Short mmCIF file of C-alpha atoms in Angstrom, two decimals:
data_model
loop_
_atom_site.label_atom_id
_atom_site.label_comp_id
_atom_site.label_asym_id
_atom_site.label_seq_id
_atom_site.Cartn_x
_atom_site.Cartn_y
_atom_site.Cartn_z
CA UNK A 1 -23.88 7.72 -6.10
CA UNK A 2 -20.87 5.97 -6.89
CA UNK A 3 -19.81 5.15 -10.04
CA UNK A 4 -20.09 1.77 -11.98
CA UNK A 5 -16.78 0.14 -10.89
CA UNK A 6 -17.53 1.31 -7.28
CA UNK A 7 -21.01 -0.07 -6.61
CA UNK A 8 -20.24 -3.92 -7.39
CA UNK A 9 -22.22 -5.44 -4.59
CA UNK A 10 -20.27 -8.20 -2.39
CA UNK A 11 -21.24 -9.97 0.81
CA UNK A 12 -19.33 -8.73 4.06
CA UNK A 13 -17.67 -11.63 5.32
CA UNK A 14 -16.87 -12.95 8.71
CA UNK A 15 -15.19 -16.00 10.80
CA UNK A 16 -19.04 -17.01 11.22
CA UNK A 17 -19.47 -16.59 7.79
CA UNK A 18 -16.21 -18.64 6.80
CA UNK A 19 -16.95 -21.63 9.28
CA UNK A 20 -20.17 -22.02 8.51
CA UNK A 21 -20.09 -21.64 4.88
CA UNK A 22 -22.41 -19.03 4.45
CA UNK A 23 -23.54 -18.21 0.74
CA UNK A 24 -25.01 -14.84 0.53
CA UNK A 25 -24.21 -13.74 -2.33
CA UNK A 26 -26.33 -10.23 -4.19
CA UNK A 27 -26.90 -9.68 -7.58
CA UNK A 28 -23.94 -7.48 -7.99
CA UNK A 29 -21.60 -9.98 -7.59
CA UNK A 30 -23.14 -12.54 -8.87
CA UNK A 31 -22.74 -10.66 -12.12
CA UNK A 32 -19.32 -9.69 -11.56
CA UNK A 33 -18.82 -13.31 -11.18
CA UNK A 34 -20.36 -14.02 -14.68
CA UNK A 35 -19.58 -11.25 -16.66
CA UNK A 36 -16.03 -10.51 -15.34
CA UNK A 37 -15.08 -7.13 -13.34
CA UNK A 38 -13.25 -4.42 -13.82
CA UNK A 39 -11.53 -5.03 -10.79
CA UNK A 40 -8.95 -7.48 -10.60
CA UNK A 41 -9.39 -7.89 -6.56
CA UNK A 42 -13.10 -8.35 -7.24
CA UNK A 43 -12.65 -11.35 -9.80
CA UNK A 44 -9.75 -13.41 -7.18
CA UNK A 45 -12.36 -12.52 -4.48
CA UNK A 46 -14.64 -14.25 -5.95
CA UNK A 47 -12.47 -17.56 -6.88
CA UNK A 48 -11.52 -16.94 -3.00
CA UNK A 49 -14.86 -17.08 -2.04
CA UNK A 50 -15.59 -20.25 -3.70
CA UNK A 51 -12.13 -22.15 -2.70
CA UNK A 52 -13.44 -21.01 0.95
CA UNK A 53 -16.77 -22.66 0.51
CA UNK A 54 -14.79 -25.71 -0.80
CA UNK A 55 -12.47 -25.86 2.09
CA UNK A 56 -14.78 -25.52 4.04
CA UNK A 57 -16.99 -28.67 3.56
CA UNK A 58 -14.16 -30.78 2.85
CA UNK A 59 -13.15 -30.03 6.65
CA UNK A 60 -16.94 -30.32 7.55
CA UNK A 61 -16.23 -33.99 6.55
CA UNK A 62 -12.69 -34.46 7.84
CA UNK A 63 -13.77 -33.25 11.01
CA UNK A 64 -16.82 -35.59 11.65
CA UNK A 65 -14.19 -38.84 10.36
CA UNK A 66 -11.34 -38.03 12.71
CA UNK A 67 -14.34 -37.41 15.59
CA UNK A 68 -15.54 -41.25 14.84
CA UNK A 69 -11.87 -42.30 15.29
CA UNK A 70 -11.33 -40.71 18.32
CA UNK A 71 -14.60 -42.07 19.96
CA UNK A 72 -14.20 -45.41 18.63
CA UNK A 73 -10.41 -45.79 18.24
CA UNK A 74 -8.66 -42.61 20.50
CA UNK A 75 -5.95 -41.19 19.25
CA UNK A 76 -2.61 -43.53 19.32
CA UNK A 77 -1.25 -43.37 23.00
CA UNK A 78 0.31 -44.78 25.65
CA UNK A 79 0.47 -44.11 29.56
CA UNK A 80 3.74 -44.05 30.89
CA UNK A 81 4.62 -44.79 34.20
CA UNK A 82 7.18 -42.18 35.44
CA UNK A 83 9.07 -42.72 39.32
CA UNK A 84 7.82 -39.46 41.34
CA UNK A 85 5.04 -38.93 39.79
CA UNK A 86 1.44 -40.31 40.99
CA UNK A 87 -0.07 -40.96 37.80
CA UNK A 88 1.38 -42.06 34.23
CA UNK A 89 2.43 -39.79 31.93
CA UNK A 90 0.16 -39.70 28.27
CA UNK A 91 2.80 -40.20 25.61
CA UNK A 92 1.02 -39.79 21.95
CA UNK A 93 4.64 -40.21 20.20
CA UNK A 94 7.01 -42.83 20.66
CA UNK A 95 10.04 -40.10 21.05
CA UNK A 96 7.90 -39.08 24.17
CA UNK A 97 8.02 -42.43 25.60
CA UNK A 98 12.10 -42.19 25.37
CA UNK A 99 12.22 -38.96 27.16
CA UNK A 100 10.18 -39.52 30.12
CA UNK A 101 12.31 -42.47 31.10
CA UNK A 102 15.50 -41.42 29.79
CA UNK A 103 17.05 -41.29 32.86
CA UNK A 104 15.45 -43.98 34.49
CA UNK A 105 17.73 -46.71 34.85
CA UNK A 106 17.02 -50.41 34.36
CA UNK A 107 13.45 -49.62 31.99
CA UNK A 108 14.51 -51.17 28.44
CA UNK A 109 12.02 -53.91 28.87
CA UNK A 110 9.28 -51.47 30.13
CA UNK A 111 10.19 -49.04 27.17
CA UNK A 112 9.97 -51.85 24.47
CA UNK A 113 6.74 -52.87 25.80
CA UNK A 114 5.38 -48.97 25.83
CA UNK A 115 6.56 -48.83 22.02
CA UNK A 116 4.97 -52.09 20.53
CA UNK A 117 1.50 -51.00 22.61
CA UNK A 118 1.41 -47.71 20.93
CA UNK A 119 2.95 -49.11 17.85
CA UNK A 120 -0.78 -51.53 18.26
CA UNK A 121 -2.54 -48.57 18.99
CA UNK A 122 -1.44 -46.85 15.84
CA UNK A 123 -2.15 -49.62 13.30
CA UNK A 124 -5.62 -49.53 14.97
CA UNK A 125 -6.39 -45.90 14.55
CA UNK A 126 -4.66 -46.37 10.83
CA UNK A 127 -6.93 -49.50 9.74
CA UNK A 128 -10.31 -47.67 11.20
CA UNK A 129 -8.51 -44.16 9.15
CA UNK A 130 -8.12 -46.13 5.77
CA UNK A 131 -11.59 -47.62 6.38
CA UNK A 132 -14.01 -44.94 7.14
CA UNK A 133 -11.26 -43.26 3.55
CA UNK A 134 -10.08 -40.29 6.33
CA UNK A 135 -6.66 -40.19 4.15
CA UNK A 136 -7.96 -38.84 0.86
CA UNK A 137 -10.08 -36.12 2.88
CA UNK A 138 -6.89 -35.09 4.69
CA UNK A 139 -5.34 -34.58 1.31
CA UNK A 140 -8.26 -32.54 0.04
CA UNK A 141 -7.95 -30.16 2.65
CA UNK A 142 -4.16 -29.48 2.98
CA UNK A 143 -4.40 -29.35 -0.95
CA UNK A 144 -6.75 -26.80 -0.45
CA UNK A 145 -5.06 -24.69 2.27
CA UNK A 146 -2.41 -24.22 0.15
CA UNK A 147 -4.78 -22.97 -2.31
CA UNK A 148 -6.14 -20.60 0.31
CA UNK A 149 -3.02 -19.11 1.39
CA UNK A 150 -2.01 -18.38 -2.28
CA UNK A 151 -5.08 -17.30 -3.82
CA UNK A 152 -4.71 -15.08 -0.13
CA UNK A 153 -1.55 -13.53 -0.85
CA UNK A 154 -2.49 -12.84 -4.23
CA UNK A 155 -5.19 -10.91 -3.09
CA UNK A 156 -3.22 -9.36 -0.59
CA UNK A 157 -0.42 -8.03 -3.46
CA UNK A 158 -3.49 -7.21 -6.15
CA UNK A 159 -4.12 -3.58 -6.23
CA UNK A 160 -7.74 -3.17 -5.51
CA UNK A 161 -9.33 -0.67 -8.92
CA UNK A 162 -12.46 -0.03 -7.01
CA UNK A 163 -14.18 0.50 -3.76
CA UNK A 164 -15.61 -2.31 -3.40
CA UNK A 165 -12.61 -4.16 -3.89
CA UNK A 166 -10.78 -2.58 -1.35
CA UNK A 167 -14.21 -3.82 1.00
CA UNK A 168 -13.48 -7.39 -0.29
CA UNK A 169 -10.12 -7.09 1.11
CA UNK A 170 -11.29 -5.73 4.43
CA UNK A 171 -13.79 -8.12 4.49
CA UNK A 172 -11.02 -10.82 4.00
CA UNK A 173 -9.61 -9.36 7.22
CA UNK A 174 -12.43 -9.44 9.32
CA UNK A 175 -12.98 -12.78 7.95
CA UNK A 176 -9.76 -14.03 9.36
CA UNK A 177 -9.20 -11.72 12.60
CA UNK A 178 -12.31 -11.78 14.46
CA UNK A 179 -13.14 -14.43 16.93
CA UNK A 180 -16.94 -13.55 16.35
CA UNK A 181 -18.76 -11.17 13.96
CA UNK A 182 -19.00 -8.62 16.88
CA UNK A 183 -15.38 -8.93 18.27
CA UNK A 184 -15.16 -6.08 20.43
CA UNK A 185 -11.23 -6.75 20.95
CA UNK A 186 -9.06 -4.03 19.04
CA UNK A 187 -9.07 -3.13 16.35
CA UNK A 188 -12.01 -5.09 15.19
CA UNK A 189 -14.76 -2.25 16.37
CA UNK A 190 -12.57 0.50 14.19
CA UNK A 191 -12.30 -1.61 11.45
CA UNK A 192 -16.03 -2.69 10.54
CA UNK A 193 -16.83 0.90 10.86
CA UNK A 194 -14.12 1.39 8.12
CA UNK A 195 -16.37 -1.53 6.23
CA UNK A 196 -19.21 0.15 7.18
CA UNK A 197 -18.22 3.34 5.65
CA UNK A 198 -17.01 1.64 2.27
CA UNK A 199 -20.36 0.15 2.58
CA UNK A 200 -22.23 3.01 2.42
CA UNK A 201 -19.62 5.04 -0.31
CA UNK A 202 -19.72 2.02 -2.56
CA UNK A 203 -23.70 1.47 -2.22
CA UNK A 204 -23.17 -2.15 -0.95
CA UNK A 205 -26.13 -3.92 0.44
CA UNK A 206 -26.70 -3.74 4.21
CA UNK A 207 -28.67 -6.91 4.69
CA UNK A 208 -25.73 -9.22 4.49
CA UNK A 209 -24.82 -11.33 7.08
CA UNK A 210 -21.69 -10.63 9.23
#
């Protein structure tokens, strides 16, 4: 049996887990989340775990505004008409519109038209954006990526004082790596036997979900 520091209990995390906020979370760690750990790793993990579930439903909601706005607005565009080419080109930035027909002789009239139509299209998409408050979500979640990828790092540079830290920071891994909780793509096989094993050395619970 592994000592006390060792068998704090955590949830093994994965990119299933992070995207759809999953919040298993034992006993074990739900006391090392009230009563403080000896393990430095073990107390960030769990601020990390709770900035993820944050992150997470803010771009839950971020995701479902920008998806009205593209069925009822479309994202800001314009179809260009290029010479030798059968159909029109999709420019989504007014730079693009330049460069297609850059060296096409005699289009300043077509080009100024092309800008004030997606110039239109923009303040469209803007006015529904502002409306349906898709702005202040966007600044939620970029305020909280940058959260992430500190608190991350922080983690990453934190020497872990117990085995089951060093599982949260594997778990981290897997969390982040694998396209699906059984990735069979190396080294993702290798590794959650590695999690496995700390599993079993630092009596973590097996009935988590992966």
């Amino acid at each position: 049996m592994a000592d006390s520091d060792d068998s704090t209990s955590l949830p093994a995390l994965s990119r299933r887990a992070l995207l759809g906020g999953a919040t298993v979370l034992p006993i074990g760690a739900a006391d090392a989340r009230r009563h403080g750990s000896s393990d430095p790793v073990l107390d960030l993990w769990q601020e990390w775990r709770a900035l993820d579930a944050e992150l997470d439903a803010w771009q839950d909601n971020w995701q479902k505004k920008e998806g009205v706005l593209l069925r009822t607005v479309g994202i800001p565009r314009v179809l260009v008409p290029v010479p030798g080419q059968a159909d029109p080109v999709s420019a989504c930035e007014p730079a693009e519109i330049d460069e297609l027909l850059e060296d096409v002789a005699g289009t300043e009239a077509l080009r100024e038209r092309l800008h004030r139509e997606f110039a239109a299209h923009r303040r469209r998409w803007e006015i529904a954006a502002a409306a349906i408050g898709l702005g202040p979500v966007e600044e939620r979640v970029n305020r909280a990526w940058d959260r992430w990828d500190t608190l991350t790092e922080t983690i990453w540079q934190t020497p872990a004082g117990s085995l089951a830290g060093v599982a949260a920071k594997l778990a981290m891994v897997l969390s982040a790596g694998q396209s699906c909780s059984d990735d069979e793509e190396f080294p993702w096989p290798p590794l959650r036997s590695v999690f496995a094993d700390l599993q079993r050395f630092a009596s973590l619970p097996y009935d988590v979900e992966r």
